[in-house]
Amino acid sequence: MPNALTLESLREIHDSPLLELVVRAANVHRRFHDSRAVQVSSLLSIKTGGCPEDCGYCPQAARYHTGVEAHALLPTAEVLARARTAKENGASRFCMGAAWRQVRDNREFEQVIEMVRAVRMLGMETCATLGMLTVAQARRLAEAGLYAYNHNVDTSPEYYGEIISTRTIEDRLQTLQNVRDAGITVCCGGIIGMGESIDDRLRMVQLLAELDPPPESIPINALVPVAGTPLGEQPPVPAWDLIRMIATVRIAIPTAVVRLSAGRTRLSVSEQALCFLAGAGSIFSGERLLTTTNPDFPDDRAMFELLGLVPREPYAERREKNTRAEVEASARGMNMQG
Ligand code: SAM
Ligand code: DTB
Ligand code: SF4
């Protein structure tokens, strides 16, 4: 059943006193997740730059001059080597990103299928973000062992047109449906700091909560302003906004893993600690996101040690879901007996 959340109720949550909000989110987090475990995920740009879309935030759009060096699809062996290194560094999820508008049925897609198979054999959760997909393409990825597909709605339906004109939010929702229909878990979130209003942020949360079922994984990115893109001059989004957004998503969609994604280089360890307290259950670790810099593995290891966090096992989300179902079923059983 989709979550029916009014904009007013989300506003009330989002605007509540900061520490009250964090405590409330922390309580929800502890009920639904193992709060000591944070998933370390690793991102790799398998095909960089030259994208025909016009996403206003993106350094990989061909039309903006951002200095990102374009490269063709990486060889499978190189992708596999990177996945191995990530695993050795505690990552349990490996996400492959391609600067494509959509997947085409060609040799490159066959190569991506091969990459998914190879990474999956390492025992890691495989994730890909390749642009729009048909249901047939999604099924092929599912057969190869793809666990998650990342496809963000990025912002509210109302603000979407201000940021991207080469596709609509309906196109995005169609791909998300195709991913669902193929039985792949959905990773879908957005970006804050693009000049949107608080209501835009909350309408995005509302849209995510109303997906049936809601995404298993919700990345919250703070815009990384890149010179040469239309959003290159945006002022940095305050850490407090990010903490409020994570807490609000946590409360609105308790089952999802909320990912503290782009923008961590500007956050102190204390600010990140508040994000974890507010319900962030995952980070991207490693010196690069797709094209921009990110905290490297040793820094994050030190942070985990300091905060008493442990890296999350792969597929923990599936286990948590089963445990929740068992607890609920046994509670129902007890009610019936009593
Ligand atoms: N081309 C595919 C697509 O658009 O779905 C996959 C790659 S795309 C780079 C993945 C996501 O990265 C985008 O949806 C956006 O949310 C995020 N992203 C891209 N550039 C960003 C930036 N400068 N700051 C924050 N997030 C960004
Ligand atoms: C997501 O929501 N954030 C990640 C992942 N999904 C693919 C990407 C962030 C990219 C930040 C800009 C860059 O490094 O190019
Ligand atoms: Fe292309 Fe994805 Fe960047 Fe948009 S976000 S320009 S679709 S790579």
mmCIF file of C-alpha atoms and ligand atoms in Angstrom:
data_model
loop_
_atom_site.group_PDB
_atom_site.id
_atom_site.type_symbol
_atom_site.label_atom_id
_atom_site.label_comp_id
_atom_site.label_asym_id
_atom_site.label_seq_id
_atom_site.Cartn_x
_atom_site.Cartn_y
_atom_site.Cartn_z
ATOM 1 C CA MET A 1 0.000 0.000 0.000
ATOM 2 C CA PRO A 2 1.469 3.392 -0.924
ATOM 3 C CA ASN A 3 2.095 5.865 1.855
ATOM 4 C CA ALA A 4 -0.487 8.671 1.786
ATOM 5 C CA LEU A 5 1.451 11.692 3.005
ATOM 6 C CA THR A 6 0.153 15.198 2.589
ATOM 7 C CA LEU A 7 2.508 18.032 1.783
ATOM 8 C CA GLU A 8 1.394 19.691 5.032
ATOM 9 C CA SER A 9 2.332 16.660 7.134
ATOM 10 C CA LEU A 10 5.743 16.479 5.441
ATOM 11 C CA ARG A 11 6.207 20.216 6.057
ATOM 12 C CA GLU A 12 5.430 19.710 9.718
ATOM 13 C CA ILE A 13 8.030 16.954 9.961
ATOM 14 C CA HIS A 14 10.663 18.808 7.927
ATOM 15 C CA ASP A 15 10.281 22.123 9.767
ATOM 16 C CA SER A 16 10.178 20.709 13.302
ATOM 17 C CA PRO A 17 13.012 21.781 15.665
ATOM 18 C CA LEU A 18 16.200 20.240 14.259
ATOM 19 C CA LEU A 19 17.168 18.038 17.189
ATOM 20 C CA GLU A 20 13.593 16.842 17.728
ATOM 21 C CA LEU A 21 13.510 15.912 14.047
ATOM 22 C CA VAL A 22 16.797 14.019 14.288
ATOM 23 C CA VAL A 23 15.668 12.098 17.385
ATOM 24 C CA ARG A 24 12.369 11.171 15.754
ATOM 25 C CA ALA A 25 14.169 10.002 12.610
ATOM 26 C CA ALA A 26 16.719 8.092 14.713
ATOM 27 C CA ASN A 27 13.899 6.215 16.448
ATOM 28 C CA VAL A 28 12.308 5.243 13.150
ATOM 29 C CA HIS A 29 15.724 4.196 11.860
ATOM 30 C CA ARG A 30 16.354 1.924 14.855
ATOM 31 C CA ARG A 31 12.972 0.256 14.466
ATOM 32 C CA PHE A 32 13.528 -0.666 10.837
ATOM 33 C CA HIS A 33 17.308 -1.009 10.420
ATOM 34 C CA ASP A 34 20.485 -2.020 12.156
ATOM 35 C CA SER A 35 21.662 1.459 13.136
ATOM 36 C CA ARG A 36 25.290 0.437 13.720
ATOM 37 C CA ALA A 37 25.728 -0.800 10.156
ATOM 38 C CA VAL A 38 26.271 1.607 7.285
ATOM 39 C CA GLN A 39 26.675 0.252 3.787
ATOM 40 C CA VAL A 40 29.860 1.180 1.991
ATOM 41 C CA SER A 41 29.112 1.411 -1.718
ATOM 42 C CA SER A 42 31.511 2.096 -4.518
ATOM 43 C CA LEU A 43 30.786 3.937 -7.737
ATOM 44 C CA LEU A 44 32.537 3.601 -11.050
ATOM 45 C CA SER A 45 31.919 5.579 -14.201
ATOM 46 C CA ILE A 46 32.101 2.827 -16.830
ATOM 47 C CA LYS A 47 31.403 5.287 -19.660
ATOM 48 C CA THR A 48 32.135 8.950 -19.130
ATOM 49 C CA GLY A 49 30.955 12.195 -20.743
ATOM 50 C CA GLY A 50 29.477 13.020 -24.134
ATOM 51 C CA CYS A 51 25.890 12.580 -22.941
ATOM 52 C CA PRO A 52 23.193 14.090 -25.221
ATOM 53 C CA GLU A 53 20.889 15.059 -22.293
ATOM 54 C CA ASP A 54 20.859 18.567 -20.798
ATOM 55 C CA CYS A 55 20.608 17.876 -17.034
ATOM 56 C CA GLY A 56 21.594 21.270 -15.582
ATOM 57 C CA TYR A 57 23.717 19.781 -12.786
ATOM 58 C CA CYS A 58 25.675 17.275 -14.809
ATOM 59 C CA PRO A 59 29.330 17.619 -15.802
ATOM 60 C CA GLN A 60 28.902 14.772 -18.306
ATOM 61 C CA ALA A 61 26.420 16.488 -20.618
ATOM 62 C CA ALA A 62 28.181 17.006 -23.978
ATOM 63 C CA ARG A 63 26.731 20.500 -24.377
ATOM 64 C CA TYR A 64 28.482 21.962 -21.301
ATOM 65 C CA HIS A 65 32.199 22.641 -21.247
ATOM 66 C CA THR A 66 33.304 21.229 -17.938
ATOM 67 C CA GLY A 67 36.716 19.740 -18.631
ATOM 68 C CA VAL A 68 35.501 16.206 -17.912
ATOM 69 C CA GLU A 69 37.539 13.850 -20.030
ATOM 70 C CA ALA A 70 35.191 11.615 -22.013
ATOM 71 C CA HIS A 71 36.003 7.943 -22.301
ATOM 72 C CA ALA A 72 34.371 4.986 -24.021
ATOM 73 C CA LEU A 73 33.039 1.942 -22.201
ATOM 74 C CA LEU A 74 35.739 0.447 -19.973
ATOM 75 C CA PRO A 75 36.905 -3.135 -20.554
ATOM 76 C CA THR A 76 35.201 -5.701 -18.294
ATOM 77 C CA ALA A 77 38.535 -6.750 -16.754
ATOM 78 C CA GLU A 78 39.173 -3.197 -15.565
ATOM 79 C CA VAL A 79 35.693 -2.887 -14.059
ATOM 80 C CA LEU A 80 36.155 -6.206 -12.282
ATOM 81 C CA ALA A 81 39.529 -5.129 -10.888
ATOM 82 C CA ARG A 82 37.929 -1.969 -9.505
ATOM 83 C CA ALA A 83 35.106 -3.961 -7.951
ATOM 84 C CA ARG A 84 37.642 -6.277 -6.268
ATOM 85 C CA THR A 85 39.523 -3.320 -4.794
ATOM 86 C CA ALA A 86 36.252 -1.857 -3.543
ATOM 87 C CA LYS A 87 35.325 -5.175 -1.922
ATOM 88 C CA GLU A 88 38.737 -5.385 -0.241
ATOM 89 C CA ASN A 89 38.010 -1.945 1.168
ATOM 90 C CA GLY A 90 34.761 -3.050 2.762
ATOM 91 C CA ALA A 91 32.313 -2.151 -0.007
ATOM 92 C CA SER A 92 29.323 -4.484 -0.312
ATOM 93 C CA ARG A 93 27.671 -2.715 -3.245
ATOM 94 C CA PHE A 94 29.217 -1.766 -6.563
ATOM 95 C CA CYS A 95 27.446 0.706 -8.811
ATOM 96 C CA MET A 96 28.323 1.124 -12.491
ATOM 97 C CA GLY A 97 27.325 4.401 -14.124
ATOM 98 C CA ALA A 98 27.171 5.260 -17.814
ATOM 99 C CA ALA A 99 26.603 8.697 -19.333
ATOM 100 C CA TRP A 100 23.888 7.446 -21.655
ATOM 101 C CA ARG A 101 20.447 8.874 -22.347
ATOM 102 C CA GLN A 102 19.177 5.323 -22.752
ATOM 103 C CA VAL A 103 20.385 1.785 -23.187
ATOM 104 C CA ARG A 104 20.593 0.511 -26.748
ATOM 105 C CA ASP A 105 20.531 -3.122 -27.792
ATOM 106 C CA ASN A 106 24.084 -3.298 -29.027
ATOM 107 C CA ARG A 107 27.485 -4.765 -28.190
ATOM 108 C CA GLU A 108 28.046 -2.266 -25.411
ATOM 109 C CA PHE A 109 24.928 -3.466 -23.635
ATOM 110 C CA GLU A 110 26.168 -7.047 -23.978
ATOM 111 C CA GLN A 111 29.393 -5.925 -22.353
ATOM 112 C CA VAL A 112 27.518 -4.337 -19.453
ATOM 113 C CA ILE A 113 25.642 -7.633 -18.995
ATOM 114 C CA GLU A 114 29.024 -9.338 -18.784
ATOM 115 C CA MET A 115 30.216 -6.799 -16.178
ATOM 116 C CA VAL A 116 27.120 -7.363 -14.045
ATOM 117 C CA ARG A 117 27.697 -11.135 -14.129
ATOM 118 C CA ALA A 118 31.354 -10.733 -13.186
ATOM 119 C CA VAL A 119 30.727 -8.332 -10.280
ATOM 120 C CA ARG A 120 27.882 -10.449 -9.025
ATOM 121 C CA MET A 121 30.265 -13.440 -8.845
ATOM 122 C CA LEU A 122 32.274 -11.463 -6.274
ATOM 123 C CA GLY A 123 29.261 -11.651 -3.956
ATOM 124 C CA MET A 124 28.645 -7.909 -4.065
ATOM 125 C CA GLU A 125 25.285 -6.231 -4.599
ATOM 126 C CA THR A 126 25.393 -5.052 -8.183
ATOM 127 C CA CYS A 127 23.858 -1.735 -9.153
ATOM 128 C CA ALA A 128 23.807 0.081 -12.481
ATOM 129 C CA THR A 129 22.699 3.488 -13.690
ATOM 130 C CA LEU A 130 22.567 3.587 -17.475
ATOM 131 C CA GLY A 131 19.700 5.959 -18.316
ATOM 132 C CA MET A 132 16.339 4.875 -19.711
ATOM 133 C CA LEU A 133 15.603 1.169 -20.094
ATOM 134 C CA THR A 134 12.898 -0.949 -21.721
ATOM 135 C CA VAL A 135 11.372 -3.799 -19.754
ATOM 136 C CA ALA A 136 13.141 -6.320 -22.026
ATOM 137 C CA GLN A 137 16.502 -4.701 -21.263
ATOM 138 C CA ALA A 138 15.687 -4.645 -17.549
ATOM 139 C CA ARG A 139 14.880 -8.366 -17.698
ATOM 140 C CA ARG A 140 18.242 -9.102 -19.315
ATOM 141 C CA LEU A 141 20.003 -7.210 -16.518
ATOM 142 C CA ALA A 142 17.954 -9.066 -13.915
ATOM 143 C CA GLU A 143 18.923 -12.418 -15.446
ATOM 144 C CA ALA A 144 22.575 -11.414 -15.288
ATOM 145 C CA GLY A 145 22.143 -10.822 -11.544
ATOM 146 C CA LEU A 146 21.616 -7.072 -11.334
ATOM 147 C CA TYR A 147 20.363 -6.324 -7.811
ATOM 148 C CA ALA A 148 19.524 -2.621 -8.080
ATOM 149 C CA TYR A 149 18.969 0.009 -10.738
ATOM 150 C CA ASN A 150 19.611 3.683 -9.960
ATOM 151 C CA HIS A 151 17.399 6.141 -11.782
ATOM 152 C CA ASN A 152 16.716 9.372 -9.914
ATOM 153 C CA VAL A 153 13.668 11.620 -10.167
ATOM 154 C CA ASP A 154 16.101 14.321 -9.008
ATOM 155 C CA THR A 155 13.515 16.924 -7.925
ATOM 156 C CA SER A 156 9.777 17.652 -7.753
ATOM 157 C CA PRO A 157 7.600 17.172 -10.861
ATOM 158 C CA GLU A 158 6.973 20.959 -10.737
ATOM 159 C CA TYR A 159 10.674 21.906 -10.778
ATOM 160 C CA TYR A 160 11.844 19.166 -13.144
ATOM 161 C CA GLY A 161 11.469 21.295 -16.285
ATOM 162 C CA GLU A 162 13.760 23.967 -14.817
ATOM 163 C CA ILE A 163 16.613 21.470 -14.639
ATOM 164 C CA ILE A 164 16.137 19.115 -17.590
ATOM 165 C CA SER A 165 14.388 19.692 -20.904
ATOM 166 C CA THR A 166 15.466 16.685 -22.966
ATOM 167 C CA ARG A 167 13.213 14.232 -21.098
ATOM 168 C CA THR A 168 10.255 14.365 -18.720
ATOM 169 C CA ILE A 169 9.718 13.028 -15.240
ATOM 170 C CA GLU A 170 7.150 10.657 -16.804
ATOM 171 C CA ASP A 171 9.996 9.120 -18.856
ATOM 172 C CA ARG A 172 11.839 8.556 -15.573
ATOM 173 C CA LEU A 173 8.776 6.958 -13.940
ATOM 174 C CA GLN A 174 8.303 4.636 -16.917
ATOM 175 C CA THR A 175 11.861 3.310 -16.601
ATOM 176 C CA LEU A 176 11.346 2.847 -12.850
ATOM 177 C CA GLN A 177 8.237 0.782 -13.623
ATOM 178 C CA ASN A 178 10.199 -1.300 -16.148
ATOM 179 C CA VAL A 179 12.861 -1.950 -13.500
ATOM 180 C CA ARG A 180 10.172 -3.011 -11.002
ATOM 181 C CA ASP A 181 8.479 -5.271 -13.541
ATOM 182 C CA ALA A 182 11.793 -7.063 -14.100
ATOM 183 C CA GLY A 183 12.136 -7.727 -10.349
ATOM 184 C CA ILE A 184 15.181 -5.481 -9.826
ATOM 185 C CA THR A 185 15.241 -3.355 -6.659
ATOM 186 C CA VAL A 186 14.782 0.376 -7.226
ATOM 187 C CA CYS A 187 17.323 3.020 -6.214
ATOM 188 C CA CYS A 188 15.715 6.408 -6.766
ATOM 189 C CA GLY A 189 16.249 9.766 -5.103
ATOM 190 C CA GLY A 190 17.378 13.238 -5.969
ATOM 191 C CA ILE A 191 19.507 16.306 -5.471
ATOM 192 C CA ILE A 192 19.091 19.278 -3.139
ATOM 193 C CA GLY A 193 20.715 22.663 -3.662
ATOM 194 C CA MET A 194 19.624 23.284 -7.263
ATOM 195 C CA GLY A 195 17.608 26.428 -6.402
ATOM 196 C CA GLU A 196 14.448 24.430 -5.615
ATOM 197 C CA SER A 197 12.094 25.422 -2.785
ATOM 198 C CA ILE A 198 11.537 23.371 0.379
ATOM 199 C CA ASP A 199 8.125 22.445 -1.036
ATOM 200 C CA ASP A 200 9.878 21.073 -4.141
ATOM 201 C CA ARG A 201 12.041 18.881 -1.908
ATOM 202 C CA LEU A 202 8.968 17.678 -0.052
ATOM 203 C CA ARG A 203 6.968 17.049 -3.220
ATOM 204 C CA MET A 204 9.838 14.833 -4.327
ATOM 205 C CA VAL A 205 9.631 12.945 -1.011
ATOM 206 C CA GLN A 206 5.884 12.644 -1.517
ATOM 207 C CA LEU A 207 6.367 11.247 -5.008
ATOM 208 C CA LEU A 208 8.913 8.690 -3.767
ATOM 209 C CA ALA A 209 6.641 7.663 -0.876
ATOM 210 C CA GLU A 210 3.740 7.183 -3.256
ATOM 211 C CA LEU A 211 5.589 4.770 -5.519
ATOM 212 C CA ASP A 212 4.097 1.353 -4.865
ATOM 213 C CA PRO A 213 6.222 -0.155 -3.425
ATOM 214 C CA PRO A 214 8.530 2.748 -2.499
ATOM 215 C CA PRO A 215 12.186 2.498 -3.586
ATOM 216 C CA GLU A 216 14.360 0.132 -1.572
ATOM 217 C CA SER A 217 17.139 2.700 -1.810
ATOM 218 C CA ILE A 218 16.953 6.513 -1.833
ATOM 219 C CA PRO A 219 20.105 8.506 -2.619
ATOM 220 C CA ILE A 220 20.074 12.075 -1.355
ATOM 221 C CA ASN A 221 22.701 14.125 -3.156
ATOM 222 C CA ALA A 222 23.840 17.625 -2.266
ATOM 223 C CA LEU A 223 24.573 19.361 -5.551
ATOM 224 C CA VAL A 224 28.264 19.364 -6.416
ATOM 225 C CA PRO A 225 28.398 22.584 -8.455
ATOM 226 C CA VAL A 226 30.626 22.013 -11.474
ATOM 227 C CA ALA A 227 31.944 25.021 -13.440
ATOM 228 C CA GLY A 228 30.580 25.061 -16.973
ATOM 229 C CA THR A 229 27.184 23.575 -16.038
ATOM 230 C CA PRO A 230 24.140 25.863 -15.655
ATOM 231 C CA LEU A 231 24.234 25.146 -11.895
ATOM 232 C CA GLY A 232 27.983 25.706 -11.563
ATOM 233 C CA GLU A 233 27.527 28.914 -9.544
ATOM 234 C CA GLN A 234 24.957 27.626 -7.064
ATOM 235 C CA PRO A 235 25.858 28.419 -3.438
ATOM 236 C CA PRO A 236 26.675 25.321 -1.371
ATOM 237 C CA VAL A 237 23.679 23.770 0.311
ATOM 238 C CA PRO A 238 23.943 24.041 4.139
ATOM 239 C CA ALA A 239 24.632 20.753 5.968
ATOM 240 C CA TRP A 240 21.496 21.438 8.045
ATOM 241 C CA ASP A 241 19.356 21.223 4.900
ATOM 242 C CA LEU A 242 20.880 17.863 4.081
ATOM 243 C CA ILE A 243 20.305 16.583 7.636
ATOM 244 C CA ARG A 244 16.670 17.760 7.561
ATOM 245 C CA MET A 245 16.117 16.148 4.169
ATOM 246 C CA ILE A 246 17.616 12.803 5.250
ATOM 247 C CA ALA A 247 15.543 12.804 8.457
ATOM 248 C CA THR A 248 12.351 13.631 6.566
ATOM 249 C CA VAL A 249 12.913 10.847 4.020
ATOM 250 C CA ARG A 250 13.750 8.481 6.909
ATOM 251 C CA ILE A 251 10.441 9.199 8.640
ATOM 252 C CA ALA A 252 8.349 9.257 5.445
ATOM 253 C CA ILE A 253 9.743 6.003 3.994
ATOM 254 C CA PRO A 254 10.993 3.891 6.920
ATOM 255 C CA THR A 255 11.865 0.752 4.926
ATOM 256 C CA ALA A 256 14.245 2.368 2.418
ATOM 257 C CA VAL A 257 18.002 2.596 2.778
ATOM 258 C CA VAL A 258 18.713 6.329 2.653
ATOM 259 C CA ARG A 259 22.029 7.084 0.967
ATOM 260 C CA LEU A 260 24.146 10.058 1.917
ATOM 261 C CA SER A 261 25.489 10.472 -1.619
ATOM 262 C CA ALA A 262 27.167 13.355 -3.473
ATOM 263 C CA GLY A 263 28.458 16.324 -1.468
ATOM 264 C CA ARG A 264 30.283 14.588 1.396
ATOM 265 C CA THR A 265 33.635 16.254 0.739
ATOM 266 C CA ARG A 266 32.188 19.463 2.164
ATOM 267 C CA LEU A 267 30.818 17.833 5.313
ATOM 268 C CA SER A 268 32.738 17.490 8.574
ATOM 269 C CA VAL A 269 32.718 14.156 10.407
ATOM 270 C CA SER A 270 30.333 15.702 12.971
ATOM 271 C CA GLU A 271 27.923 16.744 10.228
ATOM 272 C CA GLN A 272 28.087 13.274 8.704
ATOM 273 C CA ALA A 273 27.482 11.792 12.173
ATOM 274 C CA LEU A 274 24.220 13.757 12.344
ATOM 275 C CA CYS A 275 23.278 12.385 8.913
ATOM 276 C CA PHE A 276 23.837 8.814 10.205
ATOM 277 C CA LEU A 277 21.858 9.566 13.345
ATOM 278 C CA ALA A 278 19.077 10.970 11.145
ATOM 279 C CA GLY A 279 18.898 7.682 9.266
ATOM 280 C CA ALA A 280 21.482 7.617 6.476
ATOM 281 C CA GLY A 281 22.351 3.939 6.033
ATOM 282 C CA SER A 282 24.878 4.130 3.243
ATOM 283 C CA ILE A 283 27.677 6.168 1.729
ATOM 284 C CA PHE A 284 29.708 6.074 -1.459
ATOM 285 C CA SER A 285 33.342 5.625 -0.538
ATOM 286 C CA GLY A 286 36.437 5.968 -2.715
ATOM 287 C CA GLU A 287 38.254 8.975 -4.097
ATOM 288 C CA ARG A 288 35.836 9.467 -6.978
ATOM 289 C CA LEU A 289 32.065 9.482 -7.353
ATOM 290 C CA LEU A 290 31.545 9.426 -11.126
ATOM 291 C CA THR A 291 33.635 12.430 -12.157
ATOM 292 C CA THR A 292 33.976 14.487 -8.951
ATOM 293 C CA THR A 293 36.053 13.899 -5.829
ATOM 294 C CA ASN A 294 34.832 12.063 -2.759
ATOM 295 C CA PRO A 295 36.332 10.924 0.578
ATOM 296 C CA ASP A 296 38.662 7.959 0.048
ATOM 297 C CA PHE A 297 38.381 4.559 1.766
ATOM 298 C CA PRO A 298 40.953 5.220 4.551
ATOM 299 C CA ASP A 299 39.188 8.461 5.579
ATOM 300 C CA ASP A 300 35.867 6.679 5.804
ATOM 301 C CA ARG A 301 37.402 3.763 7.688
ATOM 302 C CA ALA A 302 38.722 6.239 10.270
ATOM 303 C CA MET A 303 35.296 7.892 10.463
ATOM 304 C CA PHE A 304 33.558 4.526 10.995
ATOM 305 C CA GLU A 305 36.016 3.681 13.761
ATOM 306 C CA LEU A 306 35.481 7.005 15.469
ATOM 307 C CA LEU A 307 31.693 6.731 15.302
ATOM 308 C CA GLY A 308 31.537 3.008 16.100
ATOM 309 C CA LEU A 309 29.968 2.129 12.762
ATOM 310 C CA VAL A 310 30.490 -1.125 10.877
ATOM 311 C CA PRO A 311 30.207 -1.721 7.120
ATOM 312 C CA ARG A 312 26.917 -3.362 6.179
ATOM 313 C CA GLU A 313 26.881 -6.902 4.760
ATOM 314 C CA PRO A 314 25.599 -7.352 1.206
ATOM 315 C CA TYR A 315 21.849 -8.070 0.883
ATOM 316 C CA ALA A 316 21.217 -7.013 4.504
ATOM 317 C CA GLU A 317 18.154 -5.161 3.242
ATOM 318 C CA ARG A 318 16.588 -8.422 2.064
ATOM 319 C CA ARG A 319 17.287 -10.064 5.429
ATOM 320 C CA GLU A 320 15.873 -7.087 7.335
ATOM 321 C CA LYS A 321 12.737 -7.273 5.233
ATOM 322 C CA ASN A 322 12.286 -10.976 6.051
ATOM 323 C CA THR A 323 12.922 -10.354 9.735
ATOM 324 C CA ARG A 324 10.379 -7.536 9.736
ATOM 325 C CA ALA A 325 7.840 -9.772 8.015
ATOM 326 C CA GLU A 326 8.457 -12.519 10.612
ATOM 327 C CA VAL A 327 8.113 -10.098 13.511
ATOM 328 C CA GLU A 328 4.902 -8.704 12.055
ATOM 329 C CA ALA A 329 3.552 -12.183 11.353
ATOM 330 C CA SER A 330 4.339 -13.369 14.870
ATOM 331 C CA ALA A 331 2.756 -10.214 16.313
ATOM 332 C CA ARG A 332 -0.351 -10.960 14.261
ATOM 333 C CA GLY A 333 -0.258 -14.571 15.487
ATOM 334 C CA MET A 334 -0.058 -13.423 19.094
ATOM 335 C CA ASN A 335 -2.989 -11.088 18.553
ATOM 336 C CA MET A 336 -5.022 -13.917 17.112
ATOM 337 C CA GLN A 337 -4.218 -16.166 20.075
ATOM 338 C CA GLY A 338 -4.803 -13.466 22.625
HETATM 339 N N1 SAM B 1 22.920 8.883 -17.208
HETATM 340 C C1 SAM B 1 22.267 8.184 -16.197
HETATM 341 C C2 SAM B 1 21.110 8.934 -15.616
HETATM 342 O O1 SAM B 1 21.017 10.140 -15.776
HETATM 343 O O2 SAM B 1 20.272 8.298 -14.969
HETATM 344 C C3 SAM B 1 23.181 7.741 -15.068
HETATM 345 C C4 SAM B 1 24.256 8.649 -14.522
HETATM 346 S S1 SAM B 1 23.727 10.177 -13.736
HETATM 347 C C5 SAM B 1 25.246 10.996 -13.580
HETATM 348 C C6 SAM B 1 23.219 9.658 -12.094
HETATM 349 C C7 SAM B 1 22.760 10.703 -11.108
HETATM 350 O O3 SAM B 1 23.873 11.417 -10.606
HETATM 351 C C8 SAM B 1 21.848 11.804 -11.586
HETATM 352 O O4 SAM B 1 20.504 11.387 -11.675
HETATM 353 C C9 SAM B 1 22.003 12.853 -10.502
HETATM 354 O O5 SAM B 1 21.043 12.668 -9.484
HETATM 355 C C10 SAM B 1 23.412 12.588 -9.962
HETATM 356 N N2 SAM B 1 24.315 13.716 -10.247
HETATM 357 C C11 SAM B 1 24.881 14.009 -11.435
HETATM 358 N N3 SAM B 1 25.645 15.127 -11.348
HETATM 359 C C12 SAM B 1 25.545 15.561 -10.070
HETATM 360 C C13 SAM B 1 26.089 16.672 -9.359
HETATM 361 N N4 SAM B 1 26.861 17.565 -9.967
HETATM 362 N N5 SAM B 1 25.796 16.806 -8.048
HETATM 363 C C14 SAM B 1 24.988 15.906 -7.438
HETATM 364 N N6 SAM B 1 24.447 14.842 -8.054
HETATM 365 C C15 SAM B 1 24.705 14.660 -9.356
HETATM 366 C C1 DTB B 2 23.300 9.081 -7.151
HETATM 367 O O1 DTB B 2 22.181 9.457 -6.777
HETATM 368 N N1 DTB B 2 24.436 9.704 -6.872
HETATM 369 C C2 DTB B 2 25.568 9.057 -7.522
HETATM 370 C C3 DTB B 2 24.897 7.780 -8.089
HETATM 371 N N2 DTB B 2 23.509 8.002 -7.872
HETATM 372 C C4 DTB B 2 25.135 7.368 -9.464
HETATM 373 C C5 DTB B 2 26.186 9.924 -8.557
HETATM 374 C C6 DTB B 2 26.657 11.251 -8.044
HETATM 375 C C7 DTB B 2 27.411 11.928 -9.121
HETATM 376 C C8 DTB B 2 28.027 13.217 -8.682
HETATM 377 C C9 DTB B 2 28.706 13.943 -9.776
HETATM 378 C C10 DTB B 2 29.873 13.236 -10.399
HETATM 379 O O2 DTB B 2 30.750 12.721 -9.684
HETATM 380 O O3 DTB B 2 29.958 13.246 -11.614
HETATM 381 FE FE1 SF4 B 3 23.474 12.340 -19.095
HETATM 382 FE FE2 SF4 B 3 22.811 11.189 -16.767
HETATM 383 FE FE3 SF4 B 3 24.373 13.405 -16.843
HETATM 384 FE FE4 SF4 B 3 21.813 13.641 -17.454
HETATM 385 S S1 SF4 B 3 22.646 12.991 -15.459
HETATM 386 S S2 SF4 B 3 23.528 14.528 -18.609
HETATM 387 S S3 SF4 B 3 21.417 11.665 -18.478
HETATM 388 S S4 SF4 B 3 24.874 11.396 -17.640
#
